[in-house]
Coordinates of N, CA and C and ligand atoms in Angstrom, one line a residue:
M260 N 130.1 104.5 165.4 CA 130.6 104.8 166.9 C 130.4 104.1 167.3
G261 N 129.1 103.3 168.0 CA 128.7 102.3 168.3 C 129.4 100.7 168.9
A262 N 130.4 100.7 167.7 CA 130.7 99.8 168.4 C 131.7 99.9 169.4
A263 N 132.5 100.8 170.0 CA 133.1 101.3 171.2 C 132.9 100.7 172.5
R264 N 130.8 101.2 172.1 CA 131.0 100.8 173.2 C 129.9 99.5 173.2
K265 N 130.1 97.9 171.9 CA 129.3 97.6 172.5 C 129.3 96.5 173.9
G266 N 128.3 96.3 174.3 CA 128.0 95.2 175.2 C 128.2 96.7 177.0
C267 N 128.7 97.8 176.5 CA 128.5 98.3 178.1 C 127.3 98.8 178.8
W268 N 126.3 98.7 177.2 CA 125.3 99.0 178.2 C 124.9 97.7 177.7
G269 N 123.1 97.9 178.3 CA 122.7 95.9 178.3 C 120.8 96.4 177.8
R270 N 120.0 96.1 177.7 CA 119.5 96.3 176.8 C 118.3 97.0 176.9
R271 N 118.0 97.9 176.5 CA 116.9 99.2 177.1 C 114.9 98.8 177.0
Q272 N 115.4 99.8 177.7 CA 113.6 99.0 178.8 C 112.7 100.3 176.3
R273 N 111.5 100.0 176.2 CA 111.4 101.3 174.8 C 111.5 102.3 175.6
A274 N 112.5 102.4 174.1 CA 113.2 104.2 174.7 C 112.3 104.7 173.6
L275 N 112.6 106.5 174.7 CA 111.9 106.6 174.6 C 112.1 108.8 173.7
L276 N 111.8 109.4 172.4 CA 112.7 110.3 172.5 C 111.7 111.3 173.4
C277 N 112.0 112.7 173.1 CA 112.1 113.6 174.4 C 111.5 114.8 173.6
C278 N 110.7 115.6 172.9 CA 111.0 116.2 172.3 C 110.1 118.1 173.1
V279 N 111.1 118.5 173.2 CA 110.5 120.1 174.0 C 110.3 121.2 173.8
L280 N 109.2 121.6 173.3 CA 109.2 123.3 172.3 C 107.9 123.2 172.1
V281 N 108.4 124.7 172.3 CA 107.4 125.5 172.2 C 107.1 126.8 171.5
A282 N 107.0 127.4 170.5 CA 107.7 128.0 169.5 C 106.6 128.8 169.2
A283 N 106.9 130.3 168.4 CA 105.5 130.8 167.6 C 106.5 129.7 166.4
W284 N 105.4 129.8 165.2 CA 105.1 129.8 164.6 C 105.5 130.2 163.9
E285 N 106.4 129.8 162.7 CA 106.8 130.9 160.9 C 106.6 130.2 160.3
A286 N 106.4 129.6 159.8 CA 105.1 128.8 158.5 C 106.0 128.2 158.1
A287 N 106.8 126.7 159.5 CA 107.8 126.2 158.9 C 107.4 124.4 158.8
W288 N 106.4 124.5 158.4 CA 105.8 122.8 158.2 C 106.9 122.1 156.8
G289 N 106.5 120.5 157.7 CA 107.8 120.1 156.3 C 107.7 118.9 157.8
Q290 N 108.7 118.2 157.0 CA 109.8 117.4 157.8 C 111.4 117.3 157.8
L291 N 111.2 117.1 159.7 CA 113.2 117.0 159.4 C 113.2 115.5 159.4
R292 N 114.3 115.3 159.9 CA 115.4 114.1 159.5 C 116.6 114.0 160.5
Y293 N 116.4 113.2 161.3 CA 117.7 113.0 162.2 C 117.9 111.9 161.7
S294 N 119.7 111.2 162.1 CA 120.5 109.7 162.6 C 121.3 110.2 163.9
V295 N 120.5 109.1 164.7 CA 121.0 109.1 166.1 C 121.6 107.3 166.7
P296 N 123.3 107.3 166.8 CA 123.4 105.9 166.4 C 122.2 104.9 167.6
E297 N 122.4 104.0 167.6 CA 121.7 103.6 169.4 C 122.4 103.2 170.2
E298 N 122.4 103.3 172.1 CA 122.5 103.7 172.7 C 123.8 104.7 172.8
L299 N 123.5 105.8 172.6 CA 123.5 107.3 173.4 C 122.8 107.7 174.1
P300 N 123.5 107.7 175.1 CA 123.1 107.7 176.8 C 122.2 108.6 176.7
K301 N 121.1 108.8 178.1 CA 119.5 110.0 177.6 C 120.9 111.0 178.1
G302 N 119.8 111.8 177.7 CA 120.3 113.5 177.8 C 121.6 114.1 176.3
S303 N 121.5 112.9 175.7 CA 122.3 112.9 174.2 C 121.6 114.2 173.3
F304 N 122.4 115.2 172.3 CA 121.7 116.0 171.7 C 121.2 115.6 170.2
V305 N 120.0 115.2 169.5 CA 119.2 115.0 168.7 C 119.4 116.2 167.1
G306 N 118.8 116.8 167.5 CA 119.1 118.3 166.3 C 118.1 119.3 167.2
D307 N 118.6 120.7 166.5 CA 117.9 122.1 166.9 C 116.9 121.7 166.5
V308 N 115.8 122.3 166.8 CA 114.9 121.9 165.8 C 114.6 123.4 165.2
A309 N 115.1 124.4 166.7 CA 114.8 125.4 165.4 C 115.2 125.9 164.5
K310 N 116.1 125.4 163.9 CA 117.4 125.5 163.6 C 116.6 125.2 162.3
D311 N 116.8 124.3 162.6 CA 116.4 123.2 161.2 C 114.9 123.3 160.7
L312 N 114.2 124.0 161.2 CA 112.9 124.4 161.0 C 112.9 126.0 159.9
A313 N 113.8 126.3 160.8 CA 114.2 127.8 160.9 C 113.6 128.5 161.0
L314 N 113.2 128.4 162.1 CA 112.2 129.6 163.0 C 112.9 130.7 164.0
Q315 N 112.5 131.5 163.9 CA 112.7 132.8 164.1 C 113.1 133.1 166.0
P316 N 114.5 132.3 166.3 CA 114.7 132.7 167.7 C 113.8 133.2 169.0
A317 N 114.3 134.7 168.0 CA 113.9 136.4 169.0 C 112.3 135.6 168.5
K318 N 111.3 134.7 168.2 CA 110.1 134.9 168.7 C 108.9 133.9 168.6
L319 N 110.6 133.3 169.7 CA 110.1 131.9 170.6 C 109.8 132.9 172.1
R320 N 108.4 131.1 172.3 CA 108.6 132.1 173.4 C 107.9 131.1 174.8
D321 N 108.0 131.1 176.1 CA 107.6 130.2 176.0 C 106.6 130.0 177.0
R322 N 105.4 128.8 176.2 CA 104.5 128.5 175.8 C 103.9 127.3 177.4
G323 N 104.9 127.6 178.2 CA 105.0 126.7 179.2 C 105.3 125.5 179.1
A324 N 106.8 125.9 179.0 CA 107.8 124.7 178.9 C 108.0 124.5 180.0
P325 N 108.5 123.0 180.5 CA 109.2 123.0 181.6 C 110.6 123.0 182.2
D326 N 110.9 124.2 183.1 CA 112.0 123.8 183.8 C 112.4 125.6 183.1
G327 N 111.2 126.0 182.0 CA 111.8 127.4 181.7 C 112.5 126.5 180.3
E328 N 112.3 125.6 179.7 CA 113.2 125.6 178.6 C 112.7 126.3 177.9
K329 N 113.3 126.7 176.7 CA 112.5 127.5 175.2 C 113.1 127.5 174.4
R330 N 114.4 126.9 174.3 CA 115.6 126.1 173.4 C 115.0 125.1 172.5
P331 N 114.1 125.2 171.7 CA 113.7 124.2 171.1 C 114.5 123.2 170.1
E332 N 115.4 121.9 171.5 CA 115.8 120.0 171.1 C 115.8 119.7 171.1
L333 N 115.5 118.4 170.5 CA 115.3 117.1 170.2 C 116.4 116.5 171.7
V334 N 116.4 116.0 172.7 CA 117.1 115.0 173.1 C 116.4 113.8 173.4
L335 N 117.9 112.8 173.6 CA 117.4 111.7 174.4 C 116.6 111.7 175.7
A336 N 116.2 110.9 176.3 CA 115.0 110.6 177.7 C 115.8 109.3 177.7
K337 N 116.1 108.7 176.4 CA 116.2 107.2 176.3 C 117.6 107.0 176.0
A338 N 118.1 106.0 175.7 CA 119.1 105.5 174.9 C 118.2 104.6 173.3
L339 N 118.5 104.6 172.4 CA 117.5 103.8 171.6 C 118.2 102.5 170.9
D340 N 117.2 101.7 170.7 CA 117.4 100.6 170.8 C 117.2 99.7 169.3
R341 N 117.9 99.6 167.8 CA 117.4 99.8 166.7 C 116.9 99.0 166.4
E342 N 117.7 97.2 167.3 CA 116.9 95.3 167.6 C 115.0 95.9 167.8
E343 N 114.8 97.0 167.8 CA 113.8 96.9 169.3 C 112.8 98.3 167.9
A344 N 113.6 99.0 167.8 CA 112.5 100.9 165.9 C 113.1 100.2 165.6
A345 N 113.8 100.6 164.4 CA 114.6 101.4 164.0 C 115.1 102.6 163.0
F346 N 113.3 103.5 163.9 CA 113.0 104.9 163.3 C 111.8 105.1 164.3
H347 N 112.4 106.4 164.5 CA 110.4 107.0 165.1 C 110.4 108.4 164.7
E348 N 108.9 108.4 163.9 CA 108.1 109.4 163.9 C 107.6 110.4 165.1
L349 N 107.7 111.0 164.7 CA 107.6 112.4 165.5 C 106.9 112.9 165.4
V350 N 105.9 114.2 166.1 CA 105.1 115.0 166.1 C 105.2 116.2 166.6
L351 N 105.3 116.5 165.6 CA 106.0 118.2 166.5 C 104.5 119.7 166.7
R352 N 104.2 120.3 167.8 CA 103.6 120.8 167.7 C 104.1 122.4 167.6
A353 N 103.0 123.5 167.3 CA 103.4 124.9 167.6 C 102.8 125.2 167.4
I354 N 103.1 126.4 168.7 CA 101.0 128.1 168.7 C 102.4 128.8 168.3
D355 N 101.9 129.5 167.9 CA 102.3 131.1 167.6 C 101.9 131.7 169.0
G356 N 101.8 133.1 169.5 CA 101.6 133.9 170.5 C 100.7 135.1 169.8
G357 N 99.7 134.5 169.2 CA 99.1 135.6 168.5 C 97.8 135.2 169.3
E358 N 96.9 136.3 169.1 CA 95.1 135.7 169.5 C 94.0 136.5 167.8
P359 N 93.7 135.0 167.9 CA 93.7 134.2 168.5 C 95.5 133.3 168.1
A360 N 95.4 132.2 168.8 CA 96.4 131.3 169.1 C 97.2 131.1 167.2
R361 N 97.6 130.5 166.7 CA 97.4 129.5 165.0 C 98.7 128.4 165.5
T362 N 98.0 127.2 165.2 CA 99.3 125.6 165.0 C 99.5 125.6 163.9
G363 N 100.5 124.8 163.9 CA 100.8 124.0 162.5 C 101.5 122.8 163.5
T364 N 101.8 121.5 162.8 CA 102.4 120.2 163.5 C 103.5 120.4 161.4
A365 N 104.6 120.1 162.7 CA 106.0 119.0 161.6 C 105.9 118.0 161.7
R366 N 106.1 117.3 161.5 CA 107.0 115.9 161.9 C 108.3 115.6 161.1
I367 N 109.1 114.6 162.7 CA 110.6 114.4 162.4 C 110.7 112.7 162.7
R368 N 111.0 112.5 161.8 CA 111.5 110.7 162.1 C 112.5 110.7 162.4
V369 N 112.9 110.0 162.9 CA 114.5 110.4 163.4 C 114.9 108.2 163.7
S370 N 116.1 108.2 162.6 CA 116.6 106.8 162.5 C 117.6 106.9 163.0
V371 N 117.1 104.9 163.3 CA 118.5 104.9 164.6 C 119.7 104.4 163.9
L372 N 121.3 104.7 163.9 CA 121.6 103.5 163.3 C 122.7 102.7 164.4
D373 N 122.9 101.1 163.4 CA 123.5 100.2 164.5 C 124.7 100.9 164.7
A374 N 124.5 99.5 166.3 CA 126.4 99.8 167.2 C 125.7 98.4 167.4
N375 N 127.3 97.4 167.3 CA 127.4 96.3 167.3 C 127.4 96.3 168.6
D376 N 126.0 95.9 169.5 CA 125.5 95.3 170.6 C 124.9 94.0 170.6
N377 N 124.8 93.1 169.9 CA 124.5 91.9 170.1 C 125.7 90.4 169.7
A378 N 125.6 89.8 170.4 CA 126.7 88.9 169.9 C 126.0 88.0 169.2
P379 N 126.5 86.8 168.2 CA 126.0 86.4 167.7 C 125.5 85.0 168.7
M380 N 124.0 84.6 168.4 CA 123.2 83.4 168.9 C 123.4 82.0 167.8
F381 N 123.8 81.3 168.5 CA 124.1 79.8 168.3 C 122.4 79.0 168.8
S382 N 121.5 78.4 167.4 CA 120.3 78.0 168.1 C 120.9 76.4 169.2
Q383 N 121.6 76.1 169.0 CA 122.6 75.5 169.6 C 122.7 75.2 170.8
A384 N 122.8 75.2 171.9 CA 124.6 74.8 172.8 C 125.7 73.8 172.7
V385 N 124.8 72.8 171.9 CA 125.0 71.2 171.7 C 124.3 71.5 170.3
Y386 N 126.0 70.7 169.8 CA 124.4 70.0 168.2 C 125.3 68.4 167.8
A387 N 124.0 67.7 168.6 CA 125.5 66.5 168.4 C 124.5 65.9 167.5
V388 N 124.8 64.5 166.5 CA 124.6 63.9 165.4 C 125.3 62.6 165.6
H389 N 125.0 61.5 165.1 CA 125.4 60.2 164.8 C 125.2 59.9 163.4
V390 N 126.1 59.2 163.2 CA 126.4 59.1 161.6 C 126.7 57.8 161.6
P391 N 125.9 56.8 160.6 CA 126.5 55.8 160.1 C 128.5 55.3 159.7
E392 N 129.3 54.6 160.3 CA 130.4 54.9 159.5 C 130.6 54.9 157.8
D393 N 130.1 54.2 157.1 CA 130.1 53.8 156.1 C 129.7 55.5 154.9
V394 N 128.8 56.7 155.8 CA 128.3 57.7 155.5 C 129.1 58.3 154.1
P395 N 129.2 58.5 152.9 CA 130.5 58.9 152.1 C 131.1 59.9 152.0
V396 N 132.0 60.5 151.7 CA 132.7 61.5 151.6 C 131.7 62.8 151.3
G397 N 132.0 63.9 151.1 CA 131.2 64.9 150.6 C 130.4 65.6 151.4
S398 N 130.0 64.6 153.0 CA 128.0 64.7 153.1 C 128.5 65.3 154.5
T399 N 127.1 66.0 154.4 CA 126.5 67.3 155.5 C 126.3 66.3 156.5
L400 N 127.4 66.6 157.3 CA 127.0 66.1 158.2 C 125.4 66.5 159.4
V401 N 125.8 67.9 159.3 CA 125.5 69.2 159.9 C 125.0 70.2 160.3
T402 N 124.2 71.0 160.1 CA 125.2 72.8 159.4 C 124.2 73.5 160.9
L403 N 125.8 74.1 161.7 CA 124.9 75.4 162.4 C 124.7 76.0 162.4
T404 N 123.9 76.6 163.7 CA 122.9 78.2 162.8 C 123.0 79.2 164.4
A405 N 123.5 80.0 164.0 CA 124.3 81.3 164.6 C 123.2 82.7 164.1
T406 N 122.0 82.6 164.6 CA 121.5 84.4 164.4 C 122.5 85.4 165.1
D407 N 122.1 86.2 165.0 CA 122.4 88.3 165.0 C 121.6 89.2 164.5
V408 N 121.5 89.8 165.6 CA 120.6 90.8 165.1 C 120.5 92.3 165.1
D409 N 122.5 92.2 164.8 CA 122.6 93.4 164.3 C 122.7 93.9 163.1
E410 N 123.1 94.8 162.7 CA 122.7 95.7 160.9 C 124.4 95.2 160.1
G411 N 123.9 95.1 159.2 CA 125.0 94.3 158.1 C 126.1 94.3 159.1
I412 N 127.8 93.6 158.4 CA 128.8 93.6 159.2 C 128.5 93.3 160.6
N413 N 128.1 94.2 161.8 CA 127.7 93.9 162.5 C 126.4 92.7 162.8
G414 N 126.1 92.4 162.2 CA 125.2 91.1 161.3 C 125.6 89.6 160.9
D415 N 127.2 89.9 160.6 CA 127.5 89.3 159.4 C 128.4 88.0 160.9
V416 N 127.8 86.7 160.0 CA 128.0 85.8 161.5 C 129.2 84.6 160.5
K417 N 130.0 84.6 161.3 CA 131.3 83.2 159.8 C 131.4 82.3 161.5
Y418 N 131.2 81.5 160.9 CA 131.4 79.4 161.4 C 133.2 79.3 161.4
S419 N 133.8 79.3 162.9 CA 134.8 77.9 162.5 C 134.7 77.2 163.4
L420 N 136.3 77.2 163.7 CA 135.8 75.6 164.6 C 137.0 75.8 165.4
K421 N 136.7 76.3 166.7 CA 137.5 77.3 167.4 C 138.6 76.0 168.2
T422 N 138.8 75.0 168.2 CA 139.0 73.6 168.5 C 138.8 72.3 168.8
A423 N 139.7 71.5 167.7 CA 139.5 70.2 167.6 C 140.5 69.6 167.6
T424 N 141.1 68.3 167.3 CA 142.5 67.5 166.8 C 143.0 67.9 166.0
D425 N 143.6 67.0 165.2 CA 144.5 66.3 164.1 C 143.3 66.1 163.5
V426 N 143.7 64.7 163.7 CA 142.6 64.0 162.8 C 141.1 64.5 162.9
A427 N 140.0 65.2 164.4 CA 139.1 66.0 163.4 C 139.4 66.5 163.0
S428 N 140.6 67.7 162.5 CA 140.5 68.9 161.3 C 140.7 68.6 160.2
E429 N 141.4 67.8 160.1 CA 140.9 66.4 158.9 C 140.4 65.6 157.7
T430 N 138.9 65.8 159.0 CA 138.0 64.0 158.7 C 136.6 65.2 158.2
F431 N 136.6 66.6 159.3 CA 135.6 67.6 158.8 C 135.8 68.7 158.5
H432 N 134.7 69.6 158.2 CA 134.8 71.0 157.3 C 134.1 71.8 157.2
L433 N 134.2 72.4 158.4 CA 133.6 73.8 158.1 C 133.1 74.4 157.7
D434 N 132.0 74.2 156.8 CA 131.9 76.1 156.1 C 132.1 77.7 156.4
H435 N 132.5 78.0 156.2 CA 133.3 79.6 156.8 C 132.0 80.3 157.1
E436 N 131.4 80.3 155.9 CA 129.6 81.2 155.8 C 128.7 80.7 155.8
T437 N 128.5 78.6 155.8 CA 126.9 78.1 155.9 C 126.7 77.7 157.6
G438 N 128.2 77.7 157.8 CA 127.5 76.7 158.9 C 127.9 75.6 158.9
S439 N 127.4 74.8 157.5 CA 127.4 73.1 157.4 C 128.7 72.1 157.9
I440 N 129.2 71.5 158.0 CA 130.0 70.7 158.3 C 129.8 69.2 157.9
M441 N 130.5 69.2 156.3 CA 131.4 67.9 156.2 C 132.4 66.8 155.7
L442 N 131.5 65.8 155.4 CA 132.8 65.0 156.3 C 134.0 64.8 154.4
V443 N 134.7 65.0 154.9 CA 135.9 65.6 153.8 C 137.2 63.7 153.3
R444 N 137.2 63.1 154.6 CA 137.6 61.7 155.6 C 136.7 60.7 155.9
S445 N 137.4 59.9 154.9 CA 135.7 58.5 155.4 C 136.6 58.2 156.7
L446 N 134.8 58.0 157.6 CA 135.0 57.5 159.2 C 135.2 56.0 159.3
D447 N 136.1 55.6 160.1 CA 136.1 53.9 160.8 C 135.5 53.8 161.7
F448 N 134.3 53.0 162.1 CA 134.0 52.8 163.7 C 134.6 52.7 164.9
E449 N 135.8 51.0 163.5 CA 136.5 51.0 165.2 C 137.5 51.5 164.8
E450 N 138.3 52.7 164.6 CA 138.7 53.6 164.5 C 138.7 55.0 165.9
D451 N 137.6 55.2 164.5 CA 137.4 56.8 166.1 C 135.6 56.5 166.2
D452 N 135.1 56.5 167.4 CA 133.7 56.4 167.2 C 133.0 57.1 167.6
S453 N 133.6 58.9 167.8 CA 132.7 59.9 168.4 C 134.1 60.7 168.1
Y454 N 133.7 61.9 167.8 CA 134.7 63.1 167.9 C 133.9 64.6 168.3
H455 N 135.2 65.7 169.4 CA 134.1 67.0 170.0 C 134.8 68.2 169.7
L456 N 134.5 68.5 168.9 CA 134.0 69.9 168.5 C 133.8 70.9 169.1
E457 N 134.8 72.2 168.6 CA 133.8 73.2 169.4 C 133.6 74.1 167.7
A458 N 132.8 74.9 168.3 CA 132.2 75.4 167.0 C 132.6 77.6 166.9
Q459 N 132.4 77.9 166.1 CA 133.1 78.8 166.8 C 131.9 80.3 165.9
A460 N 131.4 81.4 165.9 CA 130.4 82.0 165.0 C 130.5 83.4 165.8
Q461 N 130.7 84.2 164.3 CA 131.5 85.4 165.1 C 131.1 86.8 163.9
D462 N 131.1 87.5 164.7 CA 130.1 89.2 164.4 C 131.3 89.5 163.1
G463 N 130.9 90.6 162.6 CA 131.9 91.2 161.7 C 132.9 92.5 162.9
G464 N 131.8 92.3 164.1 CA 132.8 93.7 164.7 C 133.5 92.7 165.7
G465 N 133.6 90.8 166.4 CA 134.2 90.5 167.0 C 133.5 90.1 167.5
L466 N 132.4 90.1 167.7 CA 131.1 89.0 169.3 C 130.7 87.8 169.0
F467 N 131.2 86.9 169.4 CA 130.5 85.4 169.1 C 130.5 84.6 170.0
D468 N 130.2 83.6 169.5 CA 129.2 82.3 170.5 C 130.2 81.1 169.7
T469 N 129.7 81.0 171.6 CA 130.9 78.9 170.9 C 129.4 77.7 170.9
A470 N 129.1 76.8 170.4 CA 128.6 75.5 170.9 C 129.9 74.1 170.7
T471 N 129.2 73.2 170.8 CA 129.5 72.4 171.3 C 129.4 70.7 169.7
V472 N 129.7 71.1 169.3 CA 129.8 69.8 167.9 C 130.0 68.3 168.6
S473 N 129.3 67.5 168.7 CA 129.8 66.3 169.4 C 129.0 65.5 167.7
I474 N 129.9 64.4 167.0 CA 129.8 63.8 166.0 C 130.0 62.1 166.7
S475 N 129.1 61.3 166.7 CA 129.2 59.8 167.3 C 129.0 59.2 166.1
V476 N 129.9 58.2 166.5 CA 130.2 57.7 163.9 C 129.4 56.0 165.0
T477 N 128.1 55.6 164.3 CA 128.1 54.2 164.7 C 127.8 53.2 163.4
D478 N 128.3 52.4 164.8 CA 129.2 50.9 163.2 C 128.5 50.7 162.4
V479 N 129.0 49.9 161.1 CA 128.1 49.7 160.0 C 129.6 48.1 160.6
N480 N 128.1 46.8 160.4 CA 128.9 45.9 160.1 C 129.7 45.2 159.1
D481 N 130.9 45.8 159.0 CA 131.8 45.5 157.9 C 132.2 43.5 157.5
N482 N 132.0 43.5 158.5 CA 132.4 41.9 158.8 C 130.7 41.1 157.3
A483 N 129.7 42.2 157.1 CA 128.9 42.0 156.5 C 129.0 40.4 155.2
P484 N 128.5 39.3 154.9 CA 128.0 38.6 153.7 C 129.0 38.9 152.6
E485 N 128.2 39.9 152.8 CA 128.5 40.1 150.6 C 130.0 41.0 150.5
L486 N 129.8 41.5 152.1 CA 131.4 41.7 151.2 C 132.7 40.8 151.6
T487 N 132.3 39.6 152.6 CA 133.7 38.4 152.6 C 132.9 38.1 150.8
V488 N 132.1 37.2 150.0 CA 131.5 37.1 149.5 C 132.4 37.7 148.5
S489 N 132.3 39.3 148.4 CA 133.2 39.7 147.0 C 134.7 39.7 147.0
S490 N 135.4 39.7 148.6 CA 136.8 39.9 148.8 C 136.6 38.3 148.5
A491 N 136.0 37.3 148.8 CA 137.2 36.6 148.6 C 136.8 35.8 147.3
C492 N 136.0 36.4 146.6 CA 135.5 36.1 145.0 C 137.0 36.4 144.4
R493 N 137.4 37.5 144.8 CA 138.8 38.6 143.7 C 139.4 38.0 144.1
S494 N 140.3 37.2 145.4 CA 141.2 36.8 145.9 C 141.6 35.4 145.3
Ligands
CA743 CA1 120.3 97.4 170.2
CA744 CA1 122.9 96.9 167.0
CA745 CA1 126.3 91.8 166.2
CA746 CA1 132.2 48.5 161.5

């Protein structure tokens, strides 16, 4: 459900959960578990603590909760950020109305579900590499790296070439999974001494980043004496 809101909220400050509870204690020790999508707005309902702890509403009484709040509900005081904290542990204290008053505690564990609220980020805006023209076909020239801090498919990065000339597309192969760029056709400095590609890293939710790849081909002496000699020997 969070994917639809991707990018609508910026990064949040530390998220806090606010628990308003003053209740009669009905022997309801234990642990409650709730799951909340990150980026759910402030004020969103998380859980009906009284119901989930099987407290009896008739015996709940106000022990000083703000604004006369008597219903022990868990609501968000701020949107949660899973990348900051994937879960929160709360300790709920309850007190009964007896004399002397008895108190008890229960633990509430809130798991934060991922939303795709982060785009992949390349480690560099520009990858500049220099390769000699005689580098063997099959060589890996450079490996692009983009990270995405989201979870699962939201953080699953795939690489692709966004713009490249036909010649460049036939000369280089970008591995969609690893980001490595492999040479698939021999280079020739005298024919083409540089290539500029635009690469894209996209996550499973459609967010992406782009980077420029600049490949400079350096000259190797094609007229090296040994080549001239061997050529002469064959002819
Ligand atoms: Ca987040
Ligand atoms: Ca996220
Ligand atoms: Ca993502
Ligand atoms: Ca040359």
